Every structure is written in C-alpha cells, then in structure tokens.
Amino acid sequence: MDILNIAAILITVSAIFSYINHRFIKLPTTIGLMLIALVVSLLLIASKHLGIGNIEQYAENIVRQIDFNETLMHGMLSFLLFAGALHVNINDLAKHKWVIASLATVGMLMSTFIIGTATWYILSWIGVETPFIYCLLFGSLISPTDPIAVLGILKTAGAPKSLETQIAGESLFNDGVAVVVFIVLLGIATGGEEISAGHIALLFAEEAIGGVLFGLAIGALTYYMLKSIDDYTVEILLTLALVMGGYALATAIHVSGPIAVVVAGLMIGNHGRLFAMSDRTREHLDTFWELLDEILNAVLFV
C-alpha cells in the first residue's frame, strides 16, 4: 500500500472518530480521539480471539508500513511545535523564564526517573523482567509533554494565565532536554559510546544551545522576508518552508530541530505578526496553522 492510501485511511478514520467524539462523547478533541482509538484497538484484538475475520491482521499490516520515526519526529512534530509557539506571548514567557527552565530540565529528569522506576516495579510485579536502564529509557520517551494538547486542555479548563504560560512554556522547551536524556540513556543501554560529564555537556550544548541559535537565525531570515512583501499566499509558503526546511537542516547539522522550530515560531508569532504582516495576512496565517494543527492532532492521536 502506498503512502497516499495510508494517509487517506488515517485521515478518514480521524474524521470519523472526531465526529463521534464531538457528537456523543464531548471530550477535548485529543483526549476523545485517544480514548476512541484505544477502545477500537481493544475491539480489534478481541475480534481475533473471537474468530471474527482478519480485521486485526489488516490493521497491523497497515501500521507496519508506517515509519513512525520519520512520520512523527521528521514530519508532524515540526508543524505541531511551530503551531504551538506561534500563539505564545514571548513577554509572558520572559516573566516566568526561571520556572519554565526548571520545569523543562529538573522536572524532565525527575519525571524520567519516577516513570522509569514505576515502570520497572510494575513490570517486575507482573513477571516481566526488564533492565532498569530500559525502563528509564521509556520514561525519557514519554516524559515530554505535548504543547498542543496542553494548551488546549488549559484553555478548556480556564486555568490562570500565569499557570498556562508556565506549563505551555515548559512543554515547548522540554524536547531539547528530552533528546539529550534519551541519547545518553540509549548510549548507556546499548554500550555503544562512552558516557561522561563532558560528553553530556557537549551534547546538551549542541542540541539545546545550538537549537536556540539556529532557530534565531532562521526566524530572523524569515522575518525579514515576510516584512519585505505583502502577499498572504507567499507568506504562508515562507512559514511552511521555515518549518520543513529549518527542521531538516537542524537535524542535518546536529542541533535540536524541536527547539529551533519553537524559537523560530516564537519570533514569527510575536515580532513577525506585529511588524511584518498585514491584518489580512495575519488572519489567513492563523486560519491555516490552526487548521493544520487540528488535522495533525487528530491523525496523531488516532
């Protein structure tokens, strides 16, 4: 099955699940889609044991054809992060910079250890012996929060503005730390490279600090290009090029693509929106990225 057919199936299923959630369940979209997807997955597994056709085998064959690393890490993630950063006020982030920095670093490490330890105990309790380092590796994978889901839930819950800014800021910047933690733990688990304090510091500098500097560079370049024209179709294409090309280049030069996209998104969403866009462009840009964000979230949570 080619990629077009797979995409068609995923988007169709996402649309149906979104309709069911909006019409009957009425949960926040991301939570509702995940719940429905989990229930349908359990039904597919049950159908196999009940001897009802080969639906589970068909679904498994489709899933096996998707390269999740390429699809998520080098595709959807960059768009989701940019869409999330585009509407975050940079002045609000600056007011809570120390809280956000602490949550994105110390909080990320604590979450990795707590989840990894809990996973190790649970697996031991059910008789599945798994090395502790692999449980920590799992903890580092799921500890980073999703900025899009976080922003949506906080707005729905009517959280205070300061709390919304702190949690949204942390969710946008914890990916760079998560990448470093994951790479270090993977190196320890596989024994493929020597891990030292200097190595970890260099890795963090390359990924996090390098990502910030690269994001500022591509964001500034795009800002000046946006400021020199007034055509919303071209300007939307420029933001798409910023996200896709910027993320790909960041990966090629071994800096954090997620952090670079977030920094560029903050620059375009704040200075770009105020000084480089007309009202018409701003309206079309917001509509485009909000729509793209909703579609990708629907597909991702299915």
mmCIF file of C-alpha atoms in Angstrom:
data_model
loop_
_atom_site.group_PDB
_atom_site.id
_atom_site.type_symbol
_atom_site.label_atom_id
_atom_site.label_comp_id
_atom_site.label_asym_id
_atom_site.label_seq_id
_atom_site.Cartn_x
_atom_site.Cartn_y
_atom_site.Cartn_z
ATOM 1 C CA MET A 1 0.000 0.000 0.000
ATOM 2 C CA ASP A 2 1.422 3.390 -0.970
ATOM 3 C CA ILE A 3 1.735 6.408 1.322
ATOM 4 C CA LEU A 4 -1.277 8.153 -0.271
ATOM 5 C CA ASN A 5 -3.619 5.278 0.614
ATOM 6 C CA ILE A 6 -2.239 5.088 4.161
ATOM 7 C CA ALA A 7 -2.750 8.840 4.599
ATOM 8 C CA ALA A 8 -6.289 8.535 3.221
ATOM 9 C CA ILE A 9 -7.139 5.790 5.716
ATOM 10 C CA LEU A 10 -5.670 7.682 8.675
ATOM 11 C CA ILE A 11 -7.417 10.959 7.832
ATOM 12 C CA THR A 12 -10.740 9.195 7.197
ATOM 13 C CA VAL A 13 -10.562 7.303 10.498
ATOM 14 C CA SER A 14 -9.534 10.508 12.283
ATOM 15 C CA ALA A 15 -12.502 12.378 10.803
ATOM 16 C CA ILE A 16 -14.967 9.662 11.847
ATOM 17 C CA PHE A 17 -13.550 9.448 15.368
ATOM 18 C CA SER A 18 -13.582 13.253 15.668
ATOM 19 C CA TYR A 19 -17.250 13.303 14.666
ATOM 20 C CA ILE A 20 -18.155 10.604 17.193
ATOM 21 C CA ASN A 21 -16.320 12.441 19.963
ATOM 22 C CA HIS A 22 -17.840 15.842 19.114
ATOM 23 C CA ARG A 23 -21.363 14.443 18.624
ATOM 24 C CA PHE A 24 -21.614 11.997 21.517
ATOM 25 C CA ILE A 25 -18.640 11.941 23.946
ATOM 26 C CA LYS A 26 -17.831 15.684 24.011
ATOM 27 C CA LEU A 27 -14.322 15.350 25.476
ATOM 28 C CA PRO A 28 -11.423 17.621 24.426
ATOM 29 C CA THR A 29 -10.532 16.519 20.903
ATOM 30 C CA THR A 30 -7.120 14.988 21.665
ATOM 31 C CA ILE A 31 -8.380 13.072 24.715
ATOM 32 C CA GLY A 32 -11.544 11.920 22.966
ATOM 33 C CA LEU A 33 -9.655 10.654 19.920
ATOM 34 C CA MET A 34 -7.171 8.765 22.055
ATOM 35 C CA LEU A 35 -9.977 7.174 24.082
ATOM 36 C CA ILE A 36 -11.878 6.059 20.980
ATOM 37 C CA ALA A 37 -8.664 4.766 19.367
ATOM 38 C CA LEU A 38 -7.864 2.706 22.482
ATOM 39 C CA VAL A 39 -11.373 1.236 22.572
ATOM 40 C CA VAL A 40 -11.268 0.357 18.864
ATOM 41 C CA SER A 41 -7.808 -1.205 19.316
ATOM 42 C CA LEU A 42 -9.137 -3.406 22.117
ATOM 43 C CA LEU A 43 -12.089 -4.405 19.940
ATOM 44 C CA LEU A 44 -9.712 -5.361 17.124
ATOM 45 C CA ILE A 45 -7.705 -7.543 19.494
ATOM 46 C CA ALA A 46 -10.911 -9.105 20.813
ATOM 47 C CA SER A 47 -12.125 -9.826 17.272
ATOM 48 C CA LYS A 48 -9.073 -12.014 16.676
ATOM 49 C CA HIS A 49 -9.735 -14.109 19.773
ATOM 50 C CA LEU A 50 -13.416 -14.387 18.873
ATOM 51 C CA GLY A 51 -12.511 -15.557 15.370
ATOM 52 C CA ILE A 52 -14.216 -12.648 13.621
ATOM 53 C CA GLY A 53 -12.452 -12.235 10.279
ATOM 54 C CA ASN A 54 -8.928 -10.910 9.937
ATOM 55 C CA ILE A 55 -9.560 -7.235 10.741
ATOM 56 C CA GLU A 56 -6.747 -7.091 13.276
ATOM 57 C CA GLN A 57 -4.263 -8.559 10.784
ATOM 58 C CA TYR A 58 -5.281 -5.989 8.166
ATOM 59 C CA ALA A 59 -4.853 -3.108 10.634
ATOM 60 C CA GLU A 60 -1.490 -4.500 11.744
ATOM 61 C CA ASN A 61 -0.263 -4.681 8.155
ATOM 62 C CA ILE A 62 -1.136 -1.006 7.622
ATOM 63 C CA VAL A 63 0.621 0.056 10.823
ATOM 64 C CA ARG A 64 3.755 -1.922 9.936
ATOM 65 C CA GLN A 65 4.099 0.092 6.716
ATOM 66 C CA ILE A 66 4.346 3.405 8.600
ATOM 67 C CA ASP A 67 7.800 4.593 9.639
ATOM 68 C CA PHE A 68 6.782 6.287 12.896
ATOM 69 C CA ASN A 69 10.220 7.784 13.481
ATOM 70 C CA GLU A 70 10.178 9.562 10.120
ATOM 71 C CA THR A 71 6.466 10.390 10.262
ATOM 72 C CA LEU A 72 6.456 11.840 13.773
ATOM 73 C CA MET A 73 9.980 13.085 14.504
ATOM 74 C CA HIS A 74 10.754 14.377 10.996
ATOM 75 C CA GLY A 75 7.253 15.268 9.884
ATOM 76 C CA MET A 76 4.388 16.036 12.207
ATOM 77 C CA LEU A 77 6.408 17.220 15.215
ATOM 78 C CA SER A 78 7.856 20.277 13.500
ATOM 79 C CA PHE A 79 4.416 21.502 12.395
ATOM 80 C CA LEU A 80 2.844 20.889 15.808
ATOM 81 C CA LEU A 81 5.610 22.718 17.663
ATOM 82 C CA PHE A 82 5.546 25.701 15.319
ATOM 83 C CA ALA A 83 1.757 25.957 15.558
ATOM 84 C CA GLY A 84 2.005 25.853 19.349
ATOM 85 C CA ALA A 85 4.731 28.506 19.550
ATOM 86 C CA LEU A 86 3.014 30.786 17.052
ATOM 87 C CA HIS A 87 0.427 31.957 19.583
ATOM 88 C CA VAL A 88 2.542 32.089 22.746
ATOM 89 C CA ASN A 89 3.357 35.568 24.030
ATOM 90 C CA ILE A 90 7.124 35.888 24.401
ATOM 91 C CA ASN A 91 6.793 38.601 27.061
ATOM 92 C CA ASP A 92 4.736 36.251 29.236
ATOM 93 C CA LEU A 93 7.417 33.575 28.800
ATOM 94 C CA ALA A 94 10.115 36.015 29.909
ATOM 95 C CA LYS A 95 8.239 36.748 33.138
ATOM 96 C CA HIS A 96 8.317 33.060 34.076
ATOM 97 C CA LYS A 97 11.644 32.082 32.493
ATOM 98 C CA TRP A 98 13.169 30.545 35.646
ATOM 99 C CA VAL A 99 10.113 28.449 36.433
ATOM 100 C CA ILE A 100 9.928 27.273 32.815
ATOM 101 C CA ALA A 101 13.660 26.478 32.727
ATOM 102 C CA SER A 102 13.398 24.482 35.976
ATOM 103 C CA LEU A 103 10.393 22.502 34.775
ATOM 104 C CA ALA A 104 11.983 21.763 31.388
ATOM 105 C CA THR A 105 15.257 20.491 32.935
ATOM 106 C CA VAL A 106 14.915 19.328 36.557
ATOM 107 C CA GLY A 107 11.255 18.454 36.059
ATOM 108 C CA MET A 108 12.055 16.445 32.954
ATOM 109 C CA LEU A 109 14.796 14.480 34.761
ATOM 110 C CA MET A 110 12.571 13.810 37.780
ATOM 111 C CA SER A 111 9.733 12.645 35.543
ATOM 112 C CA THR A 112 12.075 10.297 33.680
ATOM 113 C CA PHE A 113 13.281 8.729 36.936
ATOM 114 C CA ILE A 114 9.819 8.446 38.529
ATOM 115 C CA ILE A 115 8.168 6.946 35.450
ATOM 116 C CA GLY A 116 11.134 4.647 34.801
ATOM 117 C CA THR A 117 11.164 3.391 38.386
ATOM 118 C CA ALA A 118 7.391 2.885 38.468
ATOM 119 C CA THR A 119 7.551 1.007 35.159
ATOM 120 C CA TRP A 120 10.310 -1.247 36.478
ATOM 121 C CA TYR A 121 8.309 -2.135 39.606
ATOM 122 C CA ILE A 122 5.097 -2.746 37.654
ATOM 123 C CA LEU A 123 6.823 -4.962 35.080
ATOM 124 C CA SER A 124 8.565 -6.903 37.872
ATOM 125 C CA TRP A 125 5.237 -7.334 39.663
ATOM 126 C CA ILE A 126 3.592 -8.885 36.576
ATOM 127 C CA GLY A 127 6.619 -11.092 35.930
ATOM 128 C CA VAL A 128 8.237 -9.240 33.032
ATOM 129 C CA GLU A 129 11.929 -8.848 33.817
ATOM 130 C CA THR A 130 13.257 -5.700 32.143
ATOM 131 C CA PRO A 131 16.607 -3.984 32.837
ATOM 132 C CA PHE A 132 16.156 -0.780 34.822
ATOM 133 C CA ILE A 133 18.020 1.289 32.208
ATOM 134 C CA TYR A 134 15.411 0.391 29.571
ATOM 135 C CA CYS A 135 12.643 1.467 31.942
ATOM 136 C CA LEU A 136 14.425 4.818 32.325
ATOM 137 C CA LEU A 137 14.690 4.999 28.543
ATOM 138 C CA PHE A 138 10.921 4.540 28.360
ATOM 139 C CA GLY A 139 10.495 7.274 30.984
ATOM 140 C CA SER A 140 12.534 9.720 28.899
ATOM 141 C CA LEU A 141 10.387 8.943 25.849
ATOM 142 C CA ILE A 142 7.019 9.762 27.385
ATOM 143 C CA SER A 143 8.000 12.488 29.877
ATOM 144 C CA PRO A 144 8.000 15.395 27.366
ATOM 145 C CA THR A 145 4.543 16.948 27.311
ATOM 146 C CA ASP A 146 2.673 17.767 24.123
ATOM 147 C CA PRO A 147 2.374 21.584 23.830
ATOM 148 C CA ILE A 148 -0.716 21.436 21.629
ATOM 149 C CA ALA A 149 -2.662 19.140 23.938
ATOM 150 C CA VAL A 150 -1.503 21.122 26.984
ATOM 151 C CA LEU A 151 -2.628 24.454 25.544
ATOM 152 C CA GLY A 152 -5.988 23.019 24.531
ATOM 153 C CA ILE A 153 -6.686 21.462 27.929
ATOM 154 C CA LEU A 154 -5.600 24.566 29.874
ATOM 155 C CA LYS A 155 -7.852 26.827 27.806
ATOM 156 C CA THR A 156 -10.786 24.445 28.213
ATOM 157 C CA ALA A 157 -10.222 24.255 31.970
ATOM 158 C CA GLY A 158 -9.974 28.046 32.298
ATOM 159 C CA ALA A 159 -6.590 27.895 34.052
ATOM 160 C CA PRO A 160 -4.979 31.123 35.323
ATOM 161 C CA LYS A 161 -2.885 32.910 32.699
ATOM 162 C CA SER A 162 0.358 32.529 34.704
ATOM 163 C CA LEU A 163 -0.126 28.773 35.072
ATOM 164 C CA GLU A 164 -0.995 28.441 31.405
ATOM 165 C CA THR A 165 2.180 30.304 30.420
ATOM 166 C CA GLN A 166 4.421 28.224 32.705
ATOM 167 C CA ILE A 167 3.106 24.837 31.592
ATOM 168 C CA ALA A 168 2.901 25.803 27.905
ATOM 169 C CA GLY A 169 6.449 27.202 28.010
ATOM 170 C CA GLU A 170 7.769 24.055 29.650
ATOM 171 C CA SER A 171 6.041 21.828 27.112
ATOM 172 C CA LEU A 172 7.575 23.806 24.242
ATOM 173 C CA PHE A 173 11.155 23.693 25.512
ATOM 174 C CA ASN A 174 11.462 20.284 27.170
ATOM 175 C CA ASP A 175 12.056 18.462 23.867
ATOM 176 C CA GLY A 176 15.697 19.561 23.665
ATOM 177 C CA VAL A 177 16.386 18.251 27.167
ATOM 178 C CA ALA A 178 14.439 15.084 26.406
ATOM 179 C CA VAL A 179 16.570 14.401 23.324
ATOM 180 C CA VAL A 180 19.788 14.688 25.354
ATOM 181 C CA VAL A 181 18.459 12.459 28.156
ATOM 182 C CA PHE A 182 17.257 9.863 25.660
ATOM 183 C CA ILE A 183 20.558 9.768 23.742
ATOM 184 C CA VAL A 184 22.576 9.449 26.963
ATOM 185 C CA LEU A 185 20.382 6.644 28.320
ATOM 186 C CA LEU A 186 20.402 4.880 24.947
ATOM 187 C CA GLY A 187 24.206 5.045 24.886
ATOM 188 C CA ILE A 188 24.356 3.502 28.371
ATOM 189 C CA ALA A 189 21.784 0.829 27.487
ATOM 190 C CA THR A 190 23.491 -0.267 24.279
ATOM 191 C CA GLY A 191 27.047 0.372 25.415
ATOM 192 C CA GLY A 192 27.687 1.927 22.027
ATOM 193 C CA GLU A 193 29.520 5.012 23.252
ATOM 194 C CA GLU A 194 31.403 6.311 26.232
ATOM 195 C CA ILE A 195 29.278 8.489 28.535
ATOM 196 C CA SER A 196 30.978 11.152 30.645
ATOM 197 C CA ALA A 197 30.051 14.506 32.180
ATOM 198 C CA GLY A 198 31.942 16.311 29.421
ATOM 199 C CA HIS A 199 30.189 14.284 26.735
ATOM 200 C CA ILE A 200 26.769 15.065 28.230
ATOM 201 C CA ALA A 201 27.593 18.785 28.498
ATOM 202 C CA LEU A 202 28.770 18.879 24.873
ATOM 203 C CA LEU A 203 25.676 17.026 23.718
ATOM 204 C CA PHE A 204 23.419 19.464 25.577
ATOM 205 C CA ALA A 205 25.285 22.445 24.128
ATOM 206 C CA GLU A 206 24.965 21.064 20.602
ATOM 207 C CA GLU A 207 21.308 20.152 20.895
ATOM 208 C CA ALA A 208 19.787 22.840 23.128
ATOM 209 C CA ILE A 209 22.005 25.913 22.766
ATOM 210 C CA GLY A 210 22.705 25.155 19.118
ATOM 211 C CA GLY A 211 18.965 24.758 18.537
ATOM 212 C CA VAL A 212 18.244 28.174 20.078
ATOM 213 C CA LEU A 213 20.899 29.943 17.980
ATOM 214 C CA PHE A 214 19.843 28.198 14.777
ATOM 215 C CA GLY A 215 16.178 28.985 15.491
ATOM 216 C CA LEU A 216 17.012 32.661 15.949
ATOM 217 C CA ALA A 217 18.910 32.672 12.647
ATOM 218 C CA ILE A 218 16.201 31.061 10.507
ATOM 219 C CA GLY A 219 13.483 33.011 12.323
ATOM 220 C CA ALA A 220 15.246 36.327 11.654
ATOM 221 C CA LEU A 221 15.768 35.451 7.984
ATOM 222 C CA THR A 222 12.100 34.553 7.537
ATOM 223 C CA TYR A 223 11.026 37.683 9.434
ATOM 224 C CA TYR A 224 12.893 39.974 7.050
ATOM 225 C CA MET A 225 11.479 38.124 4.049
ATOM 226 C CA LEU A 226 7.928 38.454 5.412
ATOM 227 C CA LYS A 227 8.451 42.142 6.122
ATOM 228 C CA SER A 228 9.523 42.849 2.544
ATOM 229 C CA ILE A 229 6.296 41.590 0.917
ATOM 230 C CA ASP A 230 2.526 41.697 1.407
ATOM 231 C CA ASP A 231 1.013 38.584 -0.138
ATOM 232 C CA TYR A 232 -0.516 36.081 2.276
ATOM 233 C CA THR A 233 -0.089 33.095 -0.072
ATOM 234 C CA VAL A 234 3.653 33.695 -0.349
ATOM 235 C CA GLU A 235 3.957 34.419 3.361
ATOM 236 C CA ILE A 236 2.215 31.181 4.317
ATOM 237 C CA LEU A 237 4.584 29.327 1.976
ATOM 238 C CA LEU A 238 7.523 31.036 3.690
ATOM 239 C CA THR A 239 6.377 29.795 7.111
ATOM 240 C CA LEU A 240 5.959 26.287 5.690
ATOM 241 C CA ALA A 241 9.489 26.458 4.274
ATOM 242 C CA LEU A 242 10.744 27.729 7.628
ATOM 243 C CA VAL A 243 9.270 24.746 9.442
ATOM 244 C CA MET A 244 10.105 21.996 6.960
ATOM 245 C CA GLY A 245 13.439 23.269 5.686
ATOM 246 C CA GLY A 246 14.545 24.593 9.083
ATOM 247 C CA TYR A 247 13.804 21.323 10.862
ATOM 248 C CA ALA A 248 15.528 19.252 8.184
ATOM 249 C CA LEU A 249 18.626 21.470 8.218
ATOM 250 C CA ALA A 250 18.746 21.481 12.029
ATOM 251 C CA THR A 251 18.751 17.695 12.002
ATOM 252 C CA ALA A 252 21.484 17.648 9.345
ATOM 253 C CA ILE A 253 23.810 19.903 11.378
ATOM 254 C CA HIS A 254 23.020 18.027 14.641
ATOM 255 C CA VAL A 255 21.214 20.722 16.598
ATOM 256 C CA SER A 256 17.781 20.357 18.189
ATOM 257 C CA GLY A 257 15.140 20.640 15.488
ATOM 258 C CA PRO A 258 12.289 20.938 18.018
ATOM 259 C CA ILE A 259 13.938 23.821 19.880
ATOM 260 C CA ALA A 260 14.915 25.570 16.634
ATOM 261 C CA VAL A 261 11.316 25.401 15.370
ATOM 262 C CA VAL A 262 9.937 26.637 18.707
ATOM 263 C CA VAL A 263 12.318 29.622 18.800
ATOM 264 C CA ALA A 264 11.534 30.485 15.179
ATOM 265 C CA GLY A 265 7.819 30.127 15.892
ATOM 266 C CA LEU A 266 8.040 32.484 18.872
ATOM 267 C CA MET A 267 9.869 35.050 16.728
ATOM 268 C CA ILE A 268 7.360 34.872 13.858
ATOM 269 C CA GLY A 269 4.378 34.683 16.207
ATOM 270 C CA ASN A 270 5.412 37.790 18.127
ATOM 271 C CA HIS A 271 7.614 40.173 16.120
ATOM 272 C CA GLY A 272 6.521 38.776 12.770
ATOM 273 C CA ARG A 273 2.808 39.116 13.494
ATOM 274 C CA LEU A 274 3.191 42.669 14.802
ATOM 275 C CA PHE A 275 5.688 44.189 12.384
ATOM 276 C CA ALA A 276 5.868 42.017 9.252
ATOM 277 C CA MET A 277 2.255 41.106 8.451
ATOM 278 C CA SER A 278 -0.871 42.913 7.375
ATOM 279 C CA ASP A 279 -4.196 42.165 9.071
ATOM 280 C CA ARG A 280 -5.256 40.088 6.076
ATOM 281 C CA THR A 281 -2.058 38.002 6.150
ATOM 282 C CA ARG A 282 -2.332 37.536 9.909
ATOM 283 C CA GLU A 283 -5.895 36.262 9.585
ATOM 284 C CA HIS A 284 -5.073 33.799 6.799
ATOM 285 C CA LEU A 285 -1.894 32.622 8.543
ATOM 286 C CA ASP A 286 -3.729 31.952 11.798
ATOM 287 C CA THR A 287 -6.511 30.092 9.996
ATOM 288 C CA PHE A 288 -4.056 27.956 8.028
ATOM 289 C CA TRP A 289 -1.915 26.925 11.014
ATOM 290 C CA GLU A 290 -4.891 26.327 13.305
ATOM 291 C CA LEU A 291 -6.487 24.078 10.684
ATOM 292 C CA LEU A 292 -3.241 22.204 10.022
ATOM 293 C CA ASP A 293 -2.712 21.812 13.760
ATOM 294 C CA GLU A 294 -6.189 20.331 14.282
ATOM 295 C CA ILE A 295 -5.790 17.872 11.385
ATOM 296 C CA LEU A 296 -2.357 16.663 12.514
ATOM 297 C CA ASN A 297 -3.505 16.305 16.110
ATOM 298 C CA ALA A 298 -6.481 14.245 15.002
ATOM 299 C CA VAL A 299 -4.262 11.920 12.942
ATOM 300 C CA LEU A 300 -1.609 11.721 15.670
ATOM 301 C CA PHE A 301 -3.976 10.729 18.468
ATOM 302 C CA VAL A 302 -5.643 8.084 16.336
#
